[in-house]
Amino acid sequence: MSSSPSPSPALSARMSRLALLVIGLCWLAVLFDGLDMFIYGSVLPHLLETKTFGLTPDQAGDLGSYATFGMLVGALTAGTVADRIGRKQLMIACVTLFSLASGICAVSGSLEVFGLGRTLAGVGLGGLLPTAISMVSDYAPRGRTALTIGMLMTAHHAGGILSAYVAKWLVDPVGWRAAFWVCVLPLLFVPVLLKFLPESLSFLVAKGRTDEAHALAERFEVELPAATGKKTAADRWDALLNLFRGGEWLQTLLYWCASFGGLLLVYGVATWLPTLMRSEGYALADALTFVVVFNLGGIVGMLAAGRAADRFGAPRISSIWFALTAVGVFLLGVHMDQAVTMLVVFLTGVFLNSAQTMIYATVSIRSTPDNRATAVGWTSGMGRFGAVFGPWLGGQLLASGNGDWGFTSFAIAGLSSMVFIGIAALRSSKQAARADAPQELVGSH
């Protein structure tokens, strides 16, 4: 099949304008996602020290797992629901849900009600991220998908930074409830999404909503993607089964296992970093500063990993990043000078968060547009089992007096993900070599 001609400079400029609009709106949505996700870890040292609701370390770990269990539900259903109702509508529903759920936390009078709020918030948080990744993948400039996803994920860490400052500015003078009221404010962003966020053109065309697709294309003066046919319920199940057909089953399982270890590491550290650093003798303000530095590193890592992945392949970069993460997390359990510790926290943030994101980038790049949301959603969703386990594990270690094993346990999870994604990288390279030899095909990266 002959390749399509390159778009004209004028058309490319208009497409870039549309891409910036979509990426910008998704970036803000993911910022609020990060704020809501990290806010619990940021206020947790205060909740434990004041024994709010009689909270103990093992209960705190359970609460962290409630949120990540909700994220598991949201992530597992996001791809299928998005392929049915559209990515725009699902993003709006997710922002609305986690904002209202934060309101439940803010007014809660018991541990049970607070846990309910965190669980519901988790459903919205888990559904938003894979949907936003799929949305920006639709509009990403050609050959820059991994970099675009990396840029999107900087918003998650900007939200983490914001959560630390919200905790520092509000918890002591006003109370922890004020921090959760701040997380209700993204409701004001919903009308902006309704008005300005376009629906995925490929989704509109696939659903046969050609009038809407043409209107959107004319508004931004861009080309419509080729029609792929209307999907039925059987097609959606077929999209899931496609992840296991042929030789894909092993690749899919490798990505799922890597995602499990990666998200155990990400959410274990995100939940317990301030508390673990506090237990090592740092003041609360310093412990929250570590959260800021950690997420600053995450922003740098997303940009660096995205560029490296576009050049060398996301699986390879993810494997190397996980190896460096394991070293950094292990060193956090070693008593060092505060300046050295700050540097280690920064470098750990650089590698930890972007390693996980490059798994999503790889799955997104290797998937067809009509199957992309399902593939990314299930990879994220299966990894959420690790996200549920990570906060619980940290709580159990602290409750049993083995908090010094926390960072070591998380480092082991990083090493396991390095192995799984490393094997996936080797298999991808061999498959690409076999595919490129007899045919003119675009590589999976």
GROMACS .gro file of C-alpha atoms in nm:
model
  445
    1MET     CA    1   0.000   0.000   0.000
    2SER     CA    2   0.137   0.338  -0.089
    3SER     CA    3   0.193   0.584   0.186
    4SER     CA    4  -0.029   0.892   0.205
    5PRO     CA    5   0.126   1.222   0.105
    6SER     CA    6   0.264   1.444   0.375
    7PRO     CA    7   0.027   1.721   0.482
    8SER     CA    8   0.095   2.070   0.358
    9PRO     CA    9   0.263   2.319   0.595
   10ALA     CA   10  -0.067   2.507   0.635
   11LEU     CA   11  -0.255   2.189   0.721
   12SER     CA   12   0.020   2.082   0.959
   13ALA     CA   13  -0.007   2.417   1.138
   14ARG     CA   14  -0.384   2.377   1.180
   15MET     CA   15  -0.341   2.023   1.304
   16SER     CA   16  -0.079   2.146   1.552
   17ARG     CA   17  -0.326   2.403   1.682
   18LEU     CA   18  -0.584   2.131   1.738
   19ALA     CA   19  -0.324   1.909   1.903
   20LEU     CA   20  -0.223   2.190   2.141
   21LEU     CA   21  -0.587   2.247   2.238
   22VAL     CA   22  -0.646   1.880   2.314
   23ILE     CA   23  -0.315   1.829   2.493
   24GLY     CA   24  -0.362   2.150   2.695
   25LEU     CA   25  -0.709   2.056   2.817
   26CYS     CA   26  -0.603   1.699   2.894
   27TRP     CA   27  -0.297   1.835   3.076
   28LEU     CA   28  -0.518   2.039   3.310
   29ALA     CA   29  -0.747   1.742   3.372
   30VAL     CA   30  -0.449   1.523   3.463
   31LEU     CA   31  -0.316   1.804   3.688
   32PHE     CA   32  -0.634   1.778   3.894
   33ASP     CA   33  -0.602   1.400   3.885
   34GLY     CA   34  -0.252   1.427   4.033
   35LEU     CA   35  -0.365   1.673   4.300
   36ASP     CA   36  -0.641   1.440   4.415
   37MET     CA   37  -0.416   1.134   4.401
   38PHE     CA   38  -0.126   1.281   4.601
   39ILE     CA   39  -0.330   1.480   4.853
   40TYR     CA   40  -0.389   1.177   5.076
   41GLY     CA   41  -0.018   1.101   5.108
   42SER     CA   42   0.053   1.469   5.176
   43VAL     CA   43  -0.194   1.495   5.467
   44LEU     CA   44  -0.128   1.141   5.597
   45PRO     CA   45   0.153   1.235   5.843
   46HIS     CA   46  -0.084   1.489   6.002
   47LEU     CA   47  -0.370   1.237   6.017
   48LEU     CA   48  -0.146   0.979   6.187
   49GLU     CA   49   0.010   1.223   6.435
   50THR     CA   50  -0.329   1.366   6.539
   51LYS     CA   51  -0.489   1.018   6.532
   52THR     CA   52  -0.779   1.150   6.325
   53PHE     CA   53  -1.064   0.895   6.341
   54GLY     CA   54  -0.828   0.688   6.559
   55LEU     CA   55  -0.617   0.617   6.251
   56THR     CA   56  -0.335   0.360   6.280
   57PRO     CA   57  -0.063   0.284   6.021
   58ASP     CA   58  -0.227  -0.038   5.902
   59GLN     CA   59  -0.563   0.142   5.864
   60ALA     CA   60  -0.384   0.420   5.676
   61GLY     CA   61  -0.247   0.159   5.437
   62ASP     CA   62  -0.596   0.019   5.392
   63LEU     CA   63  -0.731   0.367   5.309
   64GLY     CA   64  -0.460   0.412   5.049
   65SER     CA   65  -0.558   0.078   4.898
   66TYR     CA   66  -0.928   0.178   4.889
   67ALA     CA   67  -0.840   0.461   4.652
   68THR     CA   68  -0.621   0.242   4.435
   69PHE     CA   69  -0.887  -0.030   4.430
   70GLY     CA   70  -1.126   0.232   4.294
   71MET     CA   71  -0.860   0.320   4.038
   72LEU     CA   72  -0.845  -0.047   3.943
   73VAL     CA   73  -1.219  -0.047   3.870
   74GLY     CA   74  -1.195   0.280   3.679
   75ALA     CA   75  -0.896   0.172   3.472
   76LEU     CA   76  -1.038  -0.171   3.385
   77THR     CA   77  -1.364  -0.022   3.260
   78ALA     CA   78  -1.227   0.299   3.107
   79GLY     CA   79  -1.118   0.158   2.772
   80THR     CA   80  -1.438  -0.033   2.705
   81VAL     CA   81  -1.661   0.253   2.821
   82ALA     CA   82  -1.460   0.511   2.624
   83ASP     CA   83  -1.487   0.302   2.309
   84ARG     CA   84  -1.865   0.300   2.363
   85ILE     CA   85  -1.959   0.653   2.477
   86GLY     CA   86  -1.656   0.854   2.369
   87ARG     CA   87  -1.341   0.975   2.538
   88LYS     CA   88  -1.464   1.330   2.594
   89GLN     CA   89  -1.775   1.222   2.784
   90LEU     CA   90  -1.579   0.977   2.996
   91MET     CA   91  -1.318   1.239   3.086
   92ILE     CA   92  -1.590   1.477   3.198
   93ALA     CA   93  -1.757   1.205   3.405
   94CYS     CA   94  -1.427   1.114   3.572
   95VAL     CA   95  -1.341   1.474   3.668
   96THR     CA   96  -1.691   1.519   3.810
   97LEU     CA   97  -1.673   1.197   4.009
   98PHE     CA   98  -1.336   1.246   4.179
   99SER     CA   99  -1.417   1.609   4.259
  100LEU     CA  100  -1.748   1.523   4.428
  101ALA     CA  101  -1.583   1.229   4.607
  102SER     CA  102  -1.325   1.467   4.757
  103GLY     CA  103  -1.620   1.661   4.896
  104ILE     CA  104  -1.734   1.343   5.072
  105CYS     CA  105  -1.388   1.314   5.230
  106ALA     CA  106  -1.400   1.679   5.339
  107VAL     CA  107  -1.730   1.636   5.527
  108SER     CA  108  -1.668   1.282   5.652
  109GLY     CA  109  -1.722   1.214   6.021
  110SER     CA  110  -1.588   0.861   6.033
  111LEU     CA  111  -1.320   0.640   5.883
  112GLU     CA  112  -1.583   0.449   5.687
  113VAL     CA  113  -1.723   0.758   5.514
  114PHE     CA  114  -1.373   0.886   5.442
  115GLY     CA  115  -1.284   0.549   5.291
  116LEU     CA  116  -1.598   0.558   5.074
  117GLY     CA  117  -1.496   0.899   4.943
  118ARG     CA  118  -1.146   0.781   4.858
  119THR     CA  119  -1.282   0.470   4.684
  120LEU     CA  120  -1.519   0.674   4.466
  121ALA     CA  121  -1.244   0.924   4.392
  122GLY     CA  122  -1.025   0.635   4.285
  123VAL     CA  123  -1.279   0.522   4.025
  124GLY     CA  124  -1.267   0.865   3.863
  125LEU     CA  125  -0.888   0.892   3.893
  126GLY     CA  126  -0.835   0.547   3.742
  127GLY     CA  127  -1.066   0.614   3.450
  128LEU     CA  128  -0.926   0.955   3.361
  129LEU     CA  129  -0.560   0.873   3.302
  130PRO     CA  130  -0.588   0.601   3.033
  131THR     CA  131  -0.863   0.801   2.863
  132ALA     CA  132  -0.651   1.114   2.849
  133ILE     CA  133  -0.355   0.913   2.718
  134SER     CA  134  -0.572   0.768   2.441
  135MET     CA  135  -0.709   1.114   2.357
  136VAL     CA  136  -0.369   1.280   2.318
  137SER     CA  137  -0.244   0.977   2.124
  138ASP     CA  138  -0.515   1.049   1.867
  139TYR     CA  139  -0.394   1.405   1.817
  140ALA     CA  140  -0.019   1.368   1.882
  141PRO     CA  141   0.213   1.488   1.601
  142ARG     CA  142   0.333   1.201   1.386
  143GLY     CA  143   0.636   1.028   1.538
  144ARG     CA  144   0.601   1.213   1.868
  145THR     CA  145   0.346   0.999   2.052
  146ALA     CA  146   0.575   0.892   2.338
  147LEU     CA  147   0.700   1.248   2.390
  148THR     CA  148   0.342   1.380   2.389
  149ILE     CA  149   0.236   1.125   2.651
  150GLY     CA  150   0.541   1.217   2.857
  151MET     CA  151   0.441   1.585   2.839
  152LEU     CA  152   0.088   1.493   2.946
  153MET     CA  153   0.218   1.302   3.247
  154THR     CA  154   0.413   1.604   3.372
  155ALA     CA  155   0.070   1.730   3.477
  156HIS     CA  156   0.032   1.437   3.716
  157HIS     CA  157   0.349   1.540   3.894
  158ALA     CA  158   0.258   1.907   3.886
  159GLY     CA  159  -0.054   1.797   4.074
  160GLY     CA  160   0.169   1.615   4.323
  161ILE     CA  161   0.371   1.932   4.378
  162LEU     CA  162   0.049   2.128   4.425
  163SER     CA  163  -0.075   1.873   4.680
  164ALA     CA  164   0.237   1.923   4.895
  165TYR     CA  165   0.193   2.300   4.897
  166VAL     CA  166  -0.179   2.268   4.970
  167ALA     CA  167  -0.090   2.052   5.272
  168LYS     CA  168   0.187   2.289   5.388
  169TRP     CA  169  -0.031   2.600   5.355
  170LEU     CA  170  -0.367   2.470   5.483
  171VAL     CA  171  -0.336   2.166   5.710
  172ASP     CA  172  -0.178   2.330   6.016
  173PRO     CA  173  -0.360   2.665   6.011
  174VAL     CA  174  -0.700   2.547   5.880
  175GLY     CA  175  -0.717   2.168   5.908
  176TRP     CA  176  -0.690   1.867   5.683
  177ARG     CA  177  -1.048   1.903   5.557
  178ALA     CA  178  -0.952   2.225   5.376
  179ALA     CA  179  -0.707   2.028   5.161
  180PHE     CA  180  -0.988   1.806   5.036
  181TRP     CA  181  -1.214   2.105   4.970
  182VAL     CA  182  -0.944   2.231   4.735
  183CYS     CA  183  -0.979   1.903   4.548
  184VAL     CA  184  -1.347   1.983   4.485
  185LEU     CA  185  -1.254   2.291   4.280
  186PRO     CA  186  -1.193   2.095   3.953
  187LEU     CA  187  -1.572   2.088   3.920
  188LEU     CA  188  -1.531   2.441   3.782
  189PHE     CA  189  -1.325   2.291   3.498
  190VAL     CA  190  -1.610   2.069   3.375
  191PRO     CA  191  -1.787   2.346   3.176
  192VAL     CA  192  -1.454   2.425   3.007
  193LEU     CA  193  -1.419   2.064   2.894
  194LEU     CA  194  -1.779   2.059   2.774
  195LYS     CA  195  -1.728   2.366   2.561
  196PHE     CA  196  -1.376   2.334   2.425
  197LEU     CA  197  -1.260   1.970   2.433
  198PRO     CA  198  -1.328   1.804   2.096
  199GLU     CA  199  -1.427   1.442   2.075
  200SER     CA  200  -1.184   1.197   1.920
  201LEU     CA  201  -1.223   1.213   1.542
  202SER     CA  202  -1.141   0.845   1.507
  203PHE     CA  203  -1.411   0.761   1.764
  204LEU     CA  204  -1.673   0.972   1.582
  205VAL     CA  205  -1.591   0.815   1.247
  206ALA     CA  206  -1.587   0.463   1.394
  207LYS     CA  207  -1.929   0.521   1.554
  208GLY     CA  208  -2.077   0.648   1.227
  209ARG     CA  209  -2.131   1.001   1.365
  210THR     CA  210  -2.005   1.149   1.042
  211ASP     CA  211  -2.192   1.480   1.072
  212GLU     CA  212  -2.021   1.558   1.403
  213ALA     CA  213  -1.686   1.443   1.265
  214HIS     CA  214  -1.719   1.664   0.956
  215ALA     CA  215  -1.828   1.963   1.168
  216LEU     CA  216  -1.526   1.921   1.396
  217ALA     CA  217  -1.290   1.875   1.101
  218GLU     CA  218  -1.426   2.187   0.930
  219ARG     CA  219  -1.401   2.390   1.252
  220PHE     CA  220  -1.030   2.318   1.282
  221GLU     CA  221  -0.970   2.265   0.907
  222VAL     CA  222  -0.813   1.921   0.951
  223GLU     CA  223  -0.851   1.594   0.766
  224LEU     CA  224  -1.079   1.314   0.880
  225PRO     CA  225  -0.925   0.975   0.959
  226ALA     CA  226  -1.027   0.684   0.740
  227ALA     CA  227  -1.348   0.504   0.838
  228THR     CA  228  -1.290   0.173   1.017
  229GLY     CA  229  -1.649   0.054   1.045
  230LYS     CA  230  -1.900   0.069   1.330
  231LYS     CA  231  -1.808  -0.140   1.637
  232THR     CA  232  -2.057  -0.377   1.798
  233ALA     CA  233  -2.048  -0.533   2.144
  234ALA     CA  234  -1.881  -0.835   1.987
  235ASP     CA  235  -1.619  -0.604   1.835
  236ARG     CA  236  -1.538  -0.461   2.178
  237TRP     CA  237  -1.484  -0.806   2.322
  238ASP     CA  238  -1.286  -0.889   2.013
  239ALA     CA  239  -1.064  -0.588   2.086
  240LEU     CA  240  -0.983  -0.740   2.424
  241LEU     CA  241  -0.925  -1.086   2.277
  242ASN     CA  242  -0.690  -0.933   2.020
  243LEU     CA  243  -0.449  -0.866   2.304
  244PHE     CA  244  -0.398  -1.243   2.335
  245ARG     CA  245  -0.414  -1.366   1.977
  246GLY     CA  246  -0.111  -1.513   1.807
  247GLY     CA  247   0.212  -1.424   1.980
  248GLU     CA  248   0.057  -1.120   2.148
  249TRP     CA  249  -0.051  -1.306   2.461
  250LEU     CA  250   0.301  -1.324   2.600
  251GLN     CA  251   0.375  -0.962   2.516
  252THR     CA  252   0.049  -0.857   2.682
  253LEU     CA  253   0.126  -1.054   2.999
  254LEU     CA  254   0.477  -0.908   3.015
  255TYR     CA  255   0.336  -0.557   3.001
  256TRP     CA  256   0.074  -0.642   3.261
  257CYS     CA  257   0.334  -0.786   3.501
  258ALA     CA  258   0.565  -0.488   3.448
  259SER     CA  259   0.272  -0.255   3.513
  260PHE     CA  260   0.187  -0.443   3.835
  261GLY     CA  261   0.537  -0.395   3.977
  262GLY     CA  262   0.561  -0.041   3.849
  263LEU     CA  263   0.234   0.075   4.001
  264LEU     CA  264   0.308  -0.104   4.329
  265LEU     CA  265   0.624   0.106   4.337
  266VAL     CA  266   0.460   0.431   4.221
  267TYR     CA  267   0.164   0.427   4.460
  268GLY     CA  268   0.352   0.271   4.748
  269VAL     CA  269   0.607   0.553   4.735
  270ALA     CA  270   0.344   0.819   4.659
  271THR     CA  271   0.139   0.719   4.964
  272TRP     CA  272   0.419   0.662   5.215
  273LEU     CA  273   0.710   0.887   5.111
  274PRO     CA  274   0.627   1.175   5.352
  275THR     CA  275   0.546   0.936   5.637
  276LEU     CA  276   0.854   0.718   5.586
  277MET     CA  277   1.078   1.025   5.570
  278ARG     CA  278   0.904   1.158   5.880
  279SER     CA  279   0.979   0.830   6.059
  280GLU     CA  280   1.346   0.878   5.973
  281GLY     CA  281   1.352   1.197   6.177
  282TYR     CA  282   1.274   1.468   5.923
  283ALA     CA  283   1.036   1.748   6.020
  284LEU     CA  284   0.692   1.746   5.857
  285ALA     CA  285   0.777   2.050   5.643
  286ASP     CA  286   1.094   1.876   5.519
  287ALA     CA  287   0.902   1.555   5.450
  288LEU     CA  288   0.655   1.749   5.234
  289THR     CA  289   0.946   1.920   5.060
  290PHE     CA  290   1.060   1.573   4.956
  291VAL     CA  291   0.722   1.531   4.784
  292VAL     CA  292   0.784   1.852   4.587
  293VAL     CA  293   1.137   1.745   4.490
  294PHE     CA  294   1.018   1.395   4.400
  295ASN     CA  295   0.753   1.532   4.164
  296LEU     CA  296   0.990   1.789   4.015
  297GLY     CA  297   1.207   1.494   3.926
  298GLY     CA  298   0.901   1.327   3.779
  299ILE     CA  299   0.843   1.622   3.544
  300VAL     CA  300   1.204   1.617   3.426
  301GLY     CA  301   1.186   1.241   3.383
  302MET     CA  302   0.871   1.253   3.172
  303LEU     CA  303   1.025   1.497   2.924
  304ALA     CA  304   1.359   1.315   2.910
  305ALA     CA  305   1.205   0.968   2.885
  306GLY     CA  306   0.963   1.077   2.612
  307ARG     CA  307   1.243   1.202   2.389
  308ALA     CA  308   1.458   0.899   2.459
  309ALA     CA  309   1.168   0.661   2.395
  310ASP     CA  310   1.086   0.823   2.061
  311ARG     CA  311   1.446   0.761   1.959
  312PHE     CA  312   1.538   0.428   2.120
  313GLY     CA  313   1.203   0.265   2.195
  314ALA     CA  314   0.984   0.297   2.504
  315PRO     CA  315   1.042  -0.061   2.633
  316ARG     CA  316   1.421  -0.019   2.646
  317ILE     CA  317   1.399   0.317   2.818
  318SER     CA  318   1.142   0.186   3.066
  319SER     CA  319   1.367  -0.109   3.157
  320ILE     CA  320   1.670   0.113   3.217
  321TRP     CA  321   1.461   0.361   3.415
  322PHE     CA  322   1.322   0.085   3.639
  323ALA     CA  323   1.675  -0.036   3.715
  324LEU     CA  324   1.785   0.314   3.817
  325THR     CA  325   1.464   0.358   4.018
  326ALA     CA  326   1.532   0.044   4.219
  327VAL     CA  327   1.876   0.179   4.313
  328GLY     CA  328   1.734   0.518   4.412
  329VAL     CA  329   1.447   0.378   4.621
  330PHE     CA  330   1.682   0.144   4.803
  331LEU     CA  331   1.915   0.435   4.889
  332LEU     CA  332   1.622   0.627   5.043
  333GLY     CA  333   1.631   0.373   5.325
  334VAL     CA  334   1.996   0.455   5.396
  335HIS     CA  335   2.064   0.742   5.637
  336MET     CA  336   2.250   1.016   5.448
  337ASP     CA  337   2.313   1.388   5.468
  338GLN     CA  338   1.991   1.579   5.394
  339ALA     CA  339   2.134   1.742   5.082
  340VAL     CA  340   2.236   1.401   4.946
  341THR     CA  341   1.897   1.260   5.035
  342MET     CA  342   1.731   1.546   4.848
  343LEU     CA  343   1.936   1.465   4.539
  344VAL     CA  344   1.848   1.095   4.563
  345VAL     CA  345   1.478   1.180   4.599
  346PHE     CA  346   1.498   1.402   4.290
  347LEU     CA  347   1.673   1.138   4.079
  348THR     CA  348   1.434   0.870   4.200
  349GLY     CA  349   1.145   1.091   4.089
  350VAL     CA  350   1.312   1.136   3.750
  351PHE     CA  351   1.322   0.763   3.681
  352LEU     CA  352   1.035   0.611   3.881
  353ASN     CA  353   0.731   0.780   3.735
  354SER     CA  354   0.841   0.800   3.374
  355ALA     CA  355   0.936   0.430   3.370
  356GLN     CA  356   0.572   0.339   3.431
  357THR     CA  357   0.445   0.591   3.177
  358MET     CA  358   0.669   0.447   2.907
  359ILE     CA  359   0.485   0.116   2.950
  360TYR     CA  360   0.164   0.299   2.858
  361ALA     CA  361   0.342   0.473   2.571
  362THR     CA  362   0.459   0.141   2.434
  363VAL     CA  363   0.113  -0.014   2.448
  364SER     CA  364  -0.043   0.296   2.293
  365ILE     CA  365   0.208   0.304   2.007
  366ARG     CA  366   0.170  -0.066   1.932
  367SER     CA  367  -0.212  -0.055   1.929
  368THR     CA  368  -0.445   0.034   1.642
  369PRO     CA  369  -0.657   0.348   1.694
  370ASP     CA  370  -0.982   0.154   1.740
  371ASN     CA  371  -0.821  -0.080   1.996
  372ARG     CA  372  -0.591   0.169   2.170
  373ALA     CA  373  -0.819   0.269   2.457
  374THR     CA  374  -0.890  -0.094   2.542
  375ALA     CA  375  -0.521  -0.193   2.533
  376VAL     CA  376  -0.402   0.100   2.745
  377GLY     CA  377  -0.696   0.070   2.984
  378TRP     CA  378  -0.637  -0.298   3.054
  379THR     CA  379  -0.262  -0.255   3.092
  380SER     CA  380  -0.323   0.024   3.339
  381GLY     CA  381  -0.602  -0.172   3.504
  382MET     CA  382  -0.406  -0.490   3.561
  383GLY     CA  383  -0.122  -0.282   3.699
  384ARG     CA  384  -0.370  -0.135   3.947
  385PHE     CA  385  -0.358  -0.462   4.139
  386GLY     CA  386  -0.004  -0.358   4.223
  387ALA     CA  387  -0.129  -0.010   4.308
  388VAL     CA  388  -0.375  -0.165   4.556
  389PHE     CA  389  -0.103  -0.380   4.711
  390GLY     CA  390   0.162  -0.106   4.743
  391PRO     CA  391  -0.009   0.125   4.997
  392TRP     CA  392  -0.133  -0.176   5.196
  393LEU     CA  393   0.219  -0.321   5.208
  394GLY     CA  394   0.365   0.004   5.340
  395GLY     CA  395   0.103   0.020   5.613
  396GLN     CA  396   0.162  -0.338   5.721
  397LEU     CA  397   0.539  -0.287   5.739
  398LEU     CA  398   0.501   0.026   5.953
  399ALA     CA  399   0.240  -0.131   6.179
  400SER     CA  400   0.466  -0.432   6.244
  401GLY     CA  401   0.765  -0.212   6.325
  402ASN     CA  402   0.945  -0.297   6.001
  403GLY     CA  403   0.918   0.043   5.837
  404ASP     CA  404   1.287   0.030   5.745
  405TRP     CA  405   1.198  -0.249   5.501
  406GLY     CA  406   0.954  -0.022   5.316
  407PHE     CA  407   1.196   0.125   5.066
  408THR     CA  408   1.369  -0.212   5.017
  409SER     CA  409   1.039  -0.380   4.931
  410PHE     CA  410   0.956  -0.110   4.680
  411ALA     CA  411   1.304  -0.142   4.526
  412ILE     CA  412   1.245  -0.515   4.470
  413ALA     CA  413   0.923  -0.429   4.284
  414GLY     CA  414   1.126  -0.198   4.059
  415LEU     CA  415   1.371  -0.477   3.979
  416SER     CA  416   1.087  -0.713   3.885
  417SER     CA  417   0.940  -0.458   3.645
  418MET     CA  418   1.285  -0.407   3.493
  419VAL     CA  419   1.300  -0.781   3.416
  420PHE     CA  420   0.950  -0.800   3.264
  421ILE     CA  421   0.977  -0.490   3.047
  422GLY     CA  422   1.332  -0.589   2.950
  423ILE     CA  423   1.208  -0.921   2.814
  424ALA     CA  424   0.929  -0.736   2.634
  425ALA     CA  425   1.186  -0.502   2.479
  426LEU     CA  426   1.392  -0.794   2.349
  427ARG     CA  427   1.085  -0.963   2.204
  428SER     CA  428   0.972  -0.638   2.039
  429SER     CA  429   1.312  -0.593   1.877
  430LYS     CA  430   1.309  -0.946   1.736
  431GLN     CA  431   0.952  -0.911   1.609
  432ALA     CA  432   1.032  -0.577   1.446
  433ALA     CA  433   1.338  -0.726   1.276
  434ARG     CA  434   1.134  -1.015   1.137
  435ALA     CA  435   0.856  -0.780   1.025
  436ASP     CA  436   1.089  -0.533   0.855
  437ALA     CA  437   1.282  -0.795   0.658
  438PRO     CA  438   1.017  -0.904   0.403
  439GLN     CA  439   0.773  -0.613   0.410
  440GLU     CA  440   0.753  -0.234   0.417
  441LEU     CA  441   0.585  -0.195   0.755
  442VAL     CA  442   0.590   0.070   1.024
  443GLY     CA  443   0.769  -0.052   1.335
  444SER     CA  444   0.581  -0.096   1.660
  445HIS     CA  445   0.770   0.187   1.826
   0.00000   0.00000   0.00000
